[in-house]
Coordinates of C-alpha atoms and ligand atoms in Angstrom, one line a residue:
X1 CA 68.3 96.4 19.6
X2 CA 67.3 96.8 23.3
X3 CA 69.0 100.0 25.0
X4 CA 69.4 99.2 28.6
X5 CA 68.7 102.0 30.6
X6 CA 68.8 101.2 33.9
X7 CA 72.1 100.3 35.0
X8 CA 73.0 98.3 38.1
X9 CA 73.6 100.7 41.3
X10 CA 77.3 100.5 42.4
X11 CA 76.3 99.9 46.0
X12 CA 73.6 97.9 47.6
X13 CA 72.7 101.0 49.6
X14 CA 70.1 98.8 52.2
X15 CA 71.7 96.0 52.4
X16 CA 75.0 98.6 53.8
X17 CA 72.6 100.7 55.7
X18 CA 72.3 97.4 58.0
X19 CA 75.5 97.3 59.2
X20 CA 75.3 101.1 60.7
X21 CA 73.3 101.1 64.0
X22 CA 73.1 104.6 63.6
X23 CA 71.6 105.5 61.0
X24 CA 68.5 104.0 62.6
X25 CA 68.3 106.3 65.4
X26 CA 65.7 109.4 64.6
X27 CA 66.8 113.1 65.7
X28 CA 64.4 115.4 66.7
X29 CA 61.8 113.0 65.6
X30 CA 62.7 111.9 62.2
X31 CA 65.4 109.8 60.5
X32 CA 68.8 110.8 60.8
X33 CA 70.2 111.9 57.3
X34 CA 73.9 111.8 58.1
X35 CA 75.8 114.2 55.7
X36 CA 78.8 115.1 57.6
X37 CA 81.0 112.6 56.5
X38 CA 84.0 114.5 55.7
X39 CA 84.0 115.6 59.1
X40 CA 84.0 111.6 60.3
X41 CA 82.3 108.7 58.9
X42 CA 79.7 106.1 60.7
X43 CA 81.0 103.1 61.7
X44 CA 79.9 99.6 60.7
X45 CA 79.1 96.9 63.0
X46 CA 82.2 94.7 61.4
X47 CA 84.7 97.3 62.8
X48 CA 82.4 97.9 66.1
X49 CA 83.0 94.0 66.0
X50 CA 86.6 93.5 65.8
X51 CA 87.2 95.8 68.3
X52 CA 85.5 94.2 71.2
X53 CA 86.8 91.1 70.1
X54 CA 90.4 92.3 70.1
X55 CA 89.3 93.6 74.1
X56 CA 87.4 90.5 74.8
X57 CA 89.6 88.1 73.7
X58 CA 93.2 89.1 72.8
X59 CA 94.1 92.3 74.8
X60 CA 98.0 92.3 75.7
X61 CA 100.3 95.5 75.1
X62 CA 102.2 94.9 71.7
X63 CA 105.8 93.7 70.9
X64 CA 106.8 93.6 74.8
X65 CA 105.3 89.6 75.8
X66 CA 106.7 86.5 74.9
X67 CA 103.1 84.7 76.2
X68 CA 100.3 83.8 74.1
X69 CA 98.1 86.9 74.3
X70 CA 100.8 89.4 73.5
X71 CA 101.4 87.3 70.7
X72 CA 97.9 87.2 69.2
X73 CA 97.8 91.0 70.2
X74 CA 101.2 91.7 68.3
X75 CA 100.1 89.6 65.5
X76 CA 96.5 91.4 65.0
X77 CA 98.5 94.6 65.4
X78 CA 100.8 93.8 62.8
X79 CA 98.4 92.0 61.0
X80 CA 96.4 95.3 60.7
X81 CA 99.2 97.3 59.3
X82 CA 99.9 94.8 56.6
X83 CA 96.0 95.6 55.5
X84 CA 96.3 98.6 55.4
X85 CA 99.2 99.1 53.9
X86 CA 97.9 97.0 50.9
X87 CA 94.4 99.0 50.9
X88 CA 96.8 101.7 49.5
X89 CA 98.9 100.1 47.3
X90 CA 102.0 101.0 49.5
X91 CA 103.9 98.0 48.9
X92 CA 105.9 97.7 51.9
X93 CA 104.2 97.4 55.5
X94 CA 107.4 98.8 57.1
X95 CA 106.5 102.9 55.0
X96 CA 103.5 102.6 57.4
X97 CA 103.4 104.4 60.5
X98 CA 100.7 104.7 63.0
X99 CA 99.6 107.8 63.7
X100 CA 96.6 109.3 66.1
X101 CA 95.4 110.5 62.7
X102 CA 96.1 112.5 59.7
X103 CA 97.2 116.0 61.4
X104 CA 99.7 114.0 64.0
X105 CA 101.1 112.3 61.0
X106 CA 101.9 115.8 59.3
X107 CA 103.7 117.4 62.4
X108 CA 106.0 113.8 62.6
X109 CA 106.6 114.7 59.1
X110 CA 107.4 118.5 59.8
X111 CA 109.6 117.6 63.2
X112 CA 111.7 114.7 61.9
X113 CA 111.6 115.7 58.4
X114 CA 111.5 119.1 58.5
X115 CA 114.1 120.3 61.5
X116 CA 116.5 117.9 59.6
X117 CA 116.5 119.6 56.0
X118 CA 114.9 122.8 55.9
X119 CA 117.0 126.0 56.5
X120 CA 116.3 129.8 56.7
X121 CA 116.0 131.0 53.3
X122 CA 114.2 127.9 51.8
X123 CA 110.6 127.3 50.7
X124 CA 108.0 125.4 51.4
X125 CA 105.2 124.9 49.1
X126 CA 101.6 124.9 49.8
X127 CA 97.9 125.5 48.0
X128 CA 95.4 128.1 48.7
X129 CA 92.7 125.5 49.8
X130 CA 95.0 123.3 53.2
X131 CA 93.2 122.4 55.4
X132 CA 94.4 123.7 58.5
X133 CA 96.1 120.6 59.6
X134 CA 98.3 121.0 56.7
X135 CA 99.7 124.9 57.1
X136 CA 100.0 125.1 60.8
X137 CA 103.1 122.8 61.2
X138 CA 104.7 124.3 57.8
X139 CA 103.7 127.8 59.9
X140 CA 105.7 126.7 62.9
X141 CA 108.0 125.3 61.0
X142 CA 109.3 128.3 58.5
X143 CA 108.6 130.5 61.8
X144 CA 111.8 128.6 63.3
X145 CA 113.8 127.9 60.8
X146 CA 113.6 131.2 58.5
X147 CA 111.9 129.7 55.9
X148 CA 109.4 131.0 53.7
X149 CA 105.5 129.6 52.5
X150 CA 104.1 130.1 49.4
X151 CA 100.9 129.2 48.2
X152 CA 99.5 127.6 44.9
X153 CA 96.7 129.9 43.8
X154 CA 93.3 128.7 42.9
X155 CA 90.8 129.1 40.1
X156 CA 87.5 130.3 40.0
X157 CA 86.2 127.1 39.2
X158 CA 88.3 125.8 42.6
X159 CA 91.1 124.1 40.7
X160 CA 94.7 124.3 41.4
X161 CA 96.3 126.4 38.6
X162 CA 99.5 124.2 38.3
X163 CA 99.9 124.3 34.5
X164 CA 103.5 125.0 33.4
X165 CA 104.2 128.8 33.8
X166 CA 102.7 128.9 37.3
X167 CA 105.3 126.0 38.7
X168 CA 107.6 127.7 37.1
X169 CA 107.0 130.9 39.3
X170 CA 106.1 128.6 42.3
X171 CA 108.7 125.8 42.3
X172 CA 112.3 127.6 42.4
X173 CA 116.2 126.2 43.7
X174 CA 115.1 127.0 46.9
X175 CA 111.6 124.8 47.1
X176 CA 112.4 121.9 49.2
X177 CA 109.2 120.8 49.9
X178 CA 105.8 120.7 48.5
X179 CA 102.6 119.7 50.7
X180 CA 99.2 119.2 48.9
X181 CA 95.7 117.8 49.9
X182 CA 94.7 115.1 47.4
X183 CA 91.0 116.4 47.9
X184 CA 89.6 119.5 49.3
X185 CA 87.2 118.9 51.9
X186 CA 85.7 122.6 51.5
X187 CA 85.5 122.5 47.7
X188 CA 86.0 119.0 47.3
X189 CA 88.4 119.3 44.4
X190 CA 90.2 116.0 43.4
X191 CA 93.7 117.5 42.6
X192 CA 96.1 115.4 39.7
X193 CA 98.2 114.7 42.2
X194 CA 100.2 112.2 39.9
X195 CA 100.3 114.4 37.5
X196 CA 101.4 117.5 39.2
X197 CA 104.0 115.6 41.2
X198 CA 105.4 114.6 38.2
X199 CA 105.8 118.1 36.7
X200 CA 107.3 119.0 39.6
X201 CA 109.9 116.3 39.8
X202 CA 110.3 117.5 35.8
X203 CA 111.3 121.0 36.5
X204 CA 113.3 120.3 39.4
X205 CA 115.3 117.8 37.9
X206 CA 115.7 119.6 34.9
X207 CA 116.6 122.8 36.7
X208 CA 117.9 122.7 39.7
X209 CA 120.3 120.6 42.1
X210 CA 118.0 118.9 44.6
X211 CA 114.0 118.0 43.5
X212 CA 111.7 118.6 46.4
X213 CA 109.9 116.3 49.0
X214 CA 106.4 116.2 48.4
X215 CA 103.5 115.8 51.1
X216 CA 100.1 114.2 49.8
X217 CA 97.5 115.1 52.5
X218 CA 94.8 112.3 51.9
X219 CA 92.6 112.5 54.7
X220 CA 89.7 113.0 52.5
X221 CA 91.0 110.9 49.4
X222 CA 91.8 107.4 50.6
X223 CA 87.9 106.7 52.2
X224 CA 86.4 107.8 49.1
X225 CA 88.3 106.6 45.8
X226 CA 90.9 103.9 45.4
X227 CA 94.5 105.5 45.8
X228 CA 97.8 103.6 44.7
X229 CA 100.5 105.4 46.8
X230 CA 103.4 103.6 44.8
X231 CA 101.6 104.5 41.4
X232 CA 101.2 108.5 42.4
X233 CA 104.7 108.5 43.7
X234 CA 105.0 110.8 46.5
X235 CA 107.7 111.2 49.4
X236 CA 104.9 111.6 52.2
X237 CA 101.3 110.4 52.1
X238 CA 99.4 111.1 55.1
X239 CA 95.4 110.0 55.7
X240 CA 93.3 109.3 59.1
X241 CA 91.2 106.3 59.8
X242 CA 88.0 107.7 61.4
X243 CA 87.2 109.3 58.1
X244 CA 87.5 105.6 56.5
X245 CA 84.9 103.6 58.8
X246 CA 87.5 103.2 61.4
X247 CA 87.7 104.3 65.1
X248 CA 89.1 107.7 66.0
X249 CA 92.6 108.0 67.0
X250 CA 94.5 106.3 64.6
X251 CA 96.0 107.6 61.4
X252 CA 98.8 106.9 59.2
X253 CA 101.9 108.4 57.7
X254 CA 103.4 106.4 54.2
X255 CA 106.8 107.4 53.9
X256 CA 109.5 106.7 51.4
X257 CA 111.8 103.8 53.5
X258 CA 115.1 106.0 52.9
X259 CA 113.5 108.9 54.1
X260 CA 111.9 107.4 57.5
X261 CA 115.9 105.8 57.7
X262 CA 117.0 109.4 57.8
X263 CA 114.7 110.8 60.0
X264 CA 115.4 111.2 63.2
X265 CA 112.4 110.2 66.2
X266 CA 109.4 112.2 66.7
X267 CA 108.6 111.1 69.8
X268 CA 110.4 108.7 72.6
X269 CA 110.1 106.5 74.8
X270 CA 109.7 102.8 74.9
X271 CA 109.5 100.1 72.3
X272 CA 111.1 102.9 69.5
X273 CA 114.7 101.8 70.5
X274 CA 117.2 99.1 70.1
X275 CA 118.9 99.8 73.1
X276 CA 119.4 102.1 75.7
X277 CA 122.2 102.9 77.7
X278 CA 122.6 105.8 80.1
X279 CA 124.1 108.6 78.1
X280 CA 122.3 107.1 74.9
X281 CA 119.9 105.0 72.8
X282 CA 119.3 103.6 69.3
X283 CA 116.8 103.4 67.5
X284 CA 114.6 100.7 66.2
X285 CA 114.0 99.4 62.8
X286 CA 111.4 101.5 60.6
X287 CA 108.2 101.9 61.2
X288 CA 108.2 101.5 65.0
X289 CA 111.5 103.9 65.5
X290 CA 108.5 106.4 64.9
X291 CA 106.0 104.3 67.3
X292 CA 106.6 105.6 71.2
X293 CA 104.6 104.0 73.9
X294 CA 102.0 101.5 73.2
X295 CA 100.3 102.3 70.3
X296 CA 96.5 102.1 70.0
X297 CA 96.7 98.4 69.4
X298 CA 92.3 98.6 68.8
X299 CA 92.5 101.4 67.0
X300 CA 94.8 99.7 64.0
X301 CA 92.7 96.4 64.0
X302 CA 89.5 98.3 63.7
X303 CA 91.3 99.7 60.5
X304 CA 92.6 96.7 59.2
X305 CA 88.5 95.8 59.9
X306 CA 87.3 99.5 57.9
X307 CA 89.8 98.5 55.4
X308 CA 88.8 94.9 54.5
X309 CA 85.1 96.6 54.7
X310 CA 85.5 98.9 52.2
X311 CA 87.5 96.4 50.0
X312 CA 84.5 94.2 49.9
X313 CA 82.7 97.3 48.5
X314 CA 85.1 97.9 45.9
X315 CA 86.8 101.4 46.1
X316 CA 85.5 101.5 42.4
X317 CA 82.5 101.3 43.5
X318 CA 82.3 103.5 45.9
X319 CA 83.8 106.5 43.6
X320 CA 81.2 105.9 41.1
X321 CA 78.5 106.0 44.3
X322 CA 79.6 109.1 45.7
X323 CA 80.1 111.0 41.9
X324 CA 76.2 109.5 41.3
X325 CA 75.5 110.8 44.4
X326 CA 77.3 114.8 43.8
X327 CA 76.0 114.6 40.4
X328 CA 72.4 114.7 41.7
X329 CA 73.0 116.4 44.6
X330 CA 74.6 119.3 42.3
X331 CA 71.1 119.0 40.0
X332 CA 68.8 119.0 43.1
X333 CA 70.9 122.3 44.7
X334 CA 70.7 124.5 41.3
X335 CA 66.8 124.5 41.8
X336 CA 67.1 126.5 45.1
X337 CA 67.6 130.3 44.1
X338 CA 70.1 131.9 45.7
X339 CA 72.2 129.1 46.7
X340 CA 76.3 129.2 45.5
X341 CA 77.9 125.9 45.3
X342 CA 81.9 126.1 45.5
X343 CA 84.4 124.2 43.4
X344 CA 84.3 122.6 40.1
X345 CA 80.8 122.1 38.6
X346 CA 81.8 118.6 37.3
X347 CA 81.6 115.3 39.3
X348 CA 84.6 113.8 37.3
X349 CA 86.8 116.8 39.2
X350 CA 85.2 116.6 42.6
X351 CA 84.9 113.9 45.7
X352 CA 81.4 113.6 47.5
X353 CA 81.8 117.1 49.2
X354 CA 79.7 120.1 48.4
X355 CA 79.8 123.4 49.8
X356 CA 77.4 126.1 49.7
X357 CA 76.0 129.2 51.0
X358 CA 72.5 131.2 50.2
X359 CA 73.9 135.0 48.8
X360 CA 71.6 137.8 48.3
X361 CA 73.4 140.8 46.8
X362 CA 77.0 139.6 46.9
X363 CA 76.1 138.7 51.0
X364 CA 75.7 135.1 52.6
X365 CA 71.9 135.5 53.6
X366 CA 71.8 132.6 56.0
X367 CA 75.0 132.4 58.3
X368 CA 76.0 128.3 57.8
X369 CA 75.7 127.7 61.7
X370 CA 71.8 128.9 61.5
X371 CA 71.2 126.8 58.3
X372 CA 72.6 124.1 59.9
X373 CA 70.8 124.3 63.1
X374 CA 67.4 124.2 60.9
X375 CA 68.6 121.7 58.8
X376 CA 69.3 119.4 62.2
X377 CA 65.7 120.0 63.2
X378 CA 64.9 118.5 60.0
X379 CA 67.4 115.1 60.7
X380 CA 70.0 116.4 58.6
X381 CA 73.0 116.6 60.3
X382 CA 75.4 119.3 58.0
X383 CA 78.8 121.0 58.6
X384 CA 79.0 124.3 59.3
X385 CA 82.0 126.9 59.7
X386 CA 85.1 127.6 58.0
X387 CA 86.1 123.6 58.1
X388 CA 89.1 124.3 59.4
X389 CA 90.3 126.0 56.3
X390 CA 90.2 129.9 57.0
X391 CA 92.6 131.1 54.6
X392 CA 90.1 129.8 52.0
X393 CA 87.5 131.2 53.3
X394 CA 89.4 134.5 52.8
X395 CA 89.9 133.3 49.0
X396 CA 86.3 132.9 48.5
X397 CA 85.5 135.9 50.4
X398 CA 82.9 134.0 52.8
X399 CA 83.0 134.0 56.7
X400 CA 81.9 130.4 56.3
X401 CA 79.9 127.9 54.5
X402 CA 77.5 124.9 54.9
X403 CA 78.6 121.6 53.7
X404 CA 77.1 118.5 52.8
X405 CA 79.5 115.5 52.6
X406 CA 78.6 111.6 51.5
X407 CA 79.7 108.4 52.0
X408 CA 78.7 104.7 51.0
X409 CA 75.1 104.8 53.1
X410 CA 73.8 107.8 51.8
X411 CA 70.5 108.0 49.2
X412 CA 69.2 110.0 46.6
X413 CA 66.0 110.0 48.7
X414 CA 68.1 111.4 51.7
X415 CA 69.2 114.2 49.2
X416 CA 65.4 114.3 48.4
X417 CA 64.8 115.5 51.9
X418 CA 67.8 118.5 51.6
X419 CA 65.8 120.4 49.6
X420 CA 62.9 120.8 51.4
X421 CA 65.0 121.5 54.5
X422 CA 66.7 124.1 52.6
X423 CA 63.3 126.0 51.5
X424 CA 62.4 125.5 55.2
X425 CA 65.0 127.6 55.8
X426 CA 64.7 130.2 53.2
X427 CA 61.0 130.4 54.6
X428 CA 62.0 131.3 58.4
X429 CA 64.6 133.7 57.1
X430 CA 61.7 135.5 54.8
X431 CA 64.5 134.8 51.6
Ligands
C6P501 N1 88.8 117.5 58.2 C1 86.5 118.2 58.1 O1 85.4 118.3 58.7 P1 92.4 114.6 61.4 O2 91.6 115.6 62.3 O3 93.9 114.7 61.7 O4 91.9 113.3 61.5 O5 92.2 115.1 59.9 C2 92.7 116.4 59.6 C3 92.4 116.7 58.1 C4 93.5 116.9 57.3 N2 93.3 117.1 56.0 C5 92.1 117.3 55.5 C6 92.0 117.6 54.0 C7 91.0 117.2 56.3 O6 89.8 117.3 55.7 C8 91.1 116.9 57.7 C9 89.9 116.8 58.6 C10 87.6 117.5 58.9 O7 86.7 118.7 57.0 C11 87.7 117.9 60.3 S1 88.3 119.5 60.5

């Protein structure tokens, strides 16, 4: 019997590369290798596309006309959220609300939410490796209300250690809410989110009078893998559309319905009431009682246009590309001495992020920014810093790291051209 060996790729890498006009512009004389993806992705020509249609041909402010082009406008609007609201599995359009992105979606969440239910003495949840954008509004939060943070520690291996005995120290009576990214975009760690939620609803239920809300930060999860928000189950899922092909400034918040029913506004203004009186308003119907002002109508129909790109792709397929893509990337990385990858060492537990730093005796040799800055001379445009995630760095005991991040255009011949980069740079630092 034949043994097939070489196996279809999962993406037609040239035929994708097309759509980017980017990625055929040359920096500093050679071709751009764009690896800072987790930072924000490129954008295809389809989404470029349905943007300046939307200004050329349909522009009207959103639910406020009763004429034709504030119809089309309100109907490509609408139209978007529905897509995206499927692209997740959400099931109802009206748990979607648009956000700038994934860090104004957390701060509705821990205003309306969070001045509603949390009191002084309760706790709120978190992991050792949040981005930023995910502890800073819990910090304000517990700062005004007398609550307190803990955090979920981490392994050496860069894995949440959530088995039994440590939720049982971690999720008490007094937990009311726990806030988790779905992937780490330092040690890009794909956390069991399902899985973890579940246990927590288990104790809680089991133990105590009230389960807690729980926050799925998925800013770096929903570009790169497909997520089914109603099969993982969570109160709050938050993720951010410029990381997903789509235009900057818009984001989105899934909500359980009862919950955004309860909530109170985050912000106000127009077109987020029923009616207003002088002493008083009401409030409109979910999702746009958390909508104030005109939204950015382009933004959400070059998502619904990212979405429906990506969808042609196959979220399947781009998992498998990007795991391909670490796996080898991983391989290529262990041949330069002195380099430190962070997180887990196996593709099936990690998203298309890797960290990394060049240590000599127990010190980072390179600092990230200079690596980076030689790396850019070479094309390769790289991450460099604490990525917004500083208590981690404190974790890892690093000032900061360099960080490679891919996405659906990206080649194992770009990767090729890493490593020589890298020795580059080992060579002007005499390492
Ligand atoms: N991380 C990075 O280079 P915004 O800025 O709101 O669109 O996304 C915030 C955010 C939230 N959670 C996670 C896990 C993230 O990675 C990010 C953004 C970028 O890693 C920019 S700091």
């Amino acid at each position: 019997m034949k043994v097939e060996t070489k196996t279809k790729p999962n993406l037609d890498t040239d035929k994708i590369r097309k759509d980017f006009p980017i990625l055929s512009r040359e920096i500093h004389g050679k071709p751009l290798v764009y690896f800072d993806n987790a930072a924000t992705s490129q954008k295809p020509k389809q989404v470029i596309a349905a943007i300046s249609n939307y200004y050329e041909q349909h522009n009207a402010n959103v639910h406020r006309g009763v004429h034709k082009l504030s119809e089309e406008a309100t109907a490509a609007f609408e139209g978007a959220r529905k897509k995206v609201a499927d692209f997740v599995n959400a099931g109802d359009m009206r748990q979607i609300v648009f956000t700038r992105n994934a860090t104004e979606a957390i701060n509705l969440v821990a205003y309306s939410w969070g001045r509603k239910n949390i009191k002084k003495g309760d706790e709120i949840l978190l992991t050792q490796m949040e981005h930023h954008s995910n502890l800073v509004p819990w910090q304000l939060l517990a700062k005004e209300t007398g609550a307190k943070l803990k955090f979920i520690p981490i392994s050496e291996s860069g894995e949440l250690r959530i088995h039994v005995l440590e939720l049982e120290k971690y999720v008490t009576s007094r937990t009311k809410l726990v806030a988790i990214t779905h992937v780490s975009n330092v040690l890009g760690t794909i956390n069991p989110v399902k899985q973890t939620i579940e246990k927590i609803y288990e104790r809680s239920t089991k133990n105590f009078e009230l389960r807690p809300k729980v926050l799925i930060d998925g800013a770096q999860a929903v570009p790169h893998m497909p997520v089914s928000i109603q099969h993982i189950n969570p109160d709050f899922y938050v993720f951010t559309g410029h990381k997903m092909l789509g235009p900057t400034g818009i984001g989105v918040l899934y909500a359980k319905k009862e919950l955004l029913e309860d909530m109170d506004p985050f912000l106000s203004g127009g077109d987020m009431i029923l009616e207003v009186d002088w002493e008083k308003s009401s409030w409109n119907y979910i999702p746009w009682k958390f909508e104030a002002g005109t939204p950015d109508v382009a933004g959400a129909i070059g998502l619904g246009a990212a979405a429906d790109y990506l969808n042609s792709l196959g979220m399947k397929n781009v998992r498998e590309h990007e795991k391909e893509l670490t796996a080898y990337a991983l391989e290529k990385l262990s041949a330069v001495k002195d380099l430190v990858v962070y997180g887990p060492k196996d593709p099936e537990k990690r998203g298309g992020v890797i960290s990394f730093n060049i240590v000599k005796n127990d010190q980072v040799a390179i600092h990230p920014h200079d690596l980076a800055s030689i790396l850019d001379t070479e094309g390769i445009a790289v991450r460099s810093g604490h990525h917004c995630a500083q208590p981690l760095m404190k974790v890892l005991e690093i000032p900061a790291a360099a960080r490679v991040s891919f996405y659906i255009y990206n080649t194992k011949d770009e990767v090729n051209r890493l490593i020589p980069a890298m020795e580059k740079a080992k060579r002007i630092f005499k390492l």
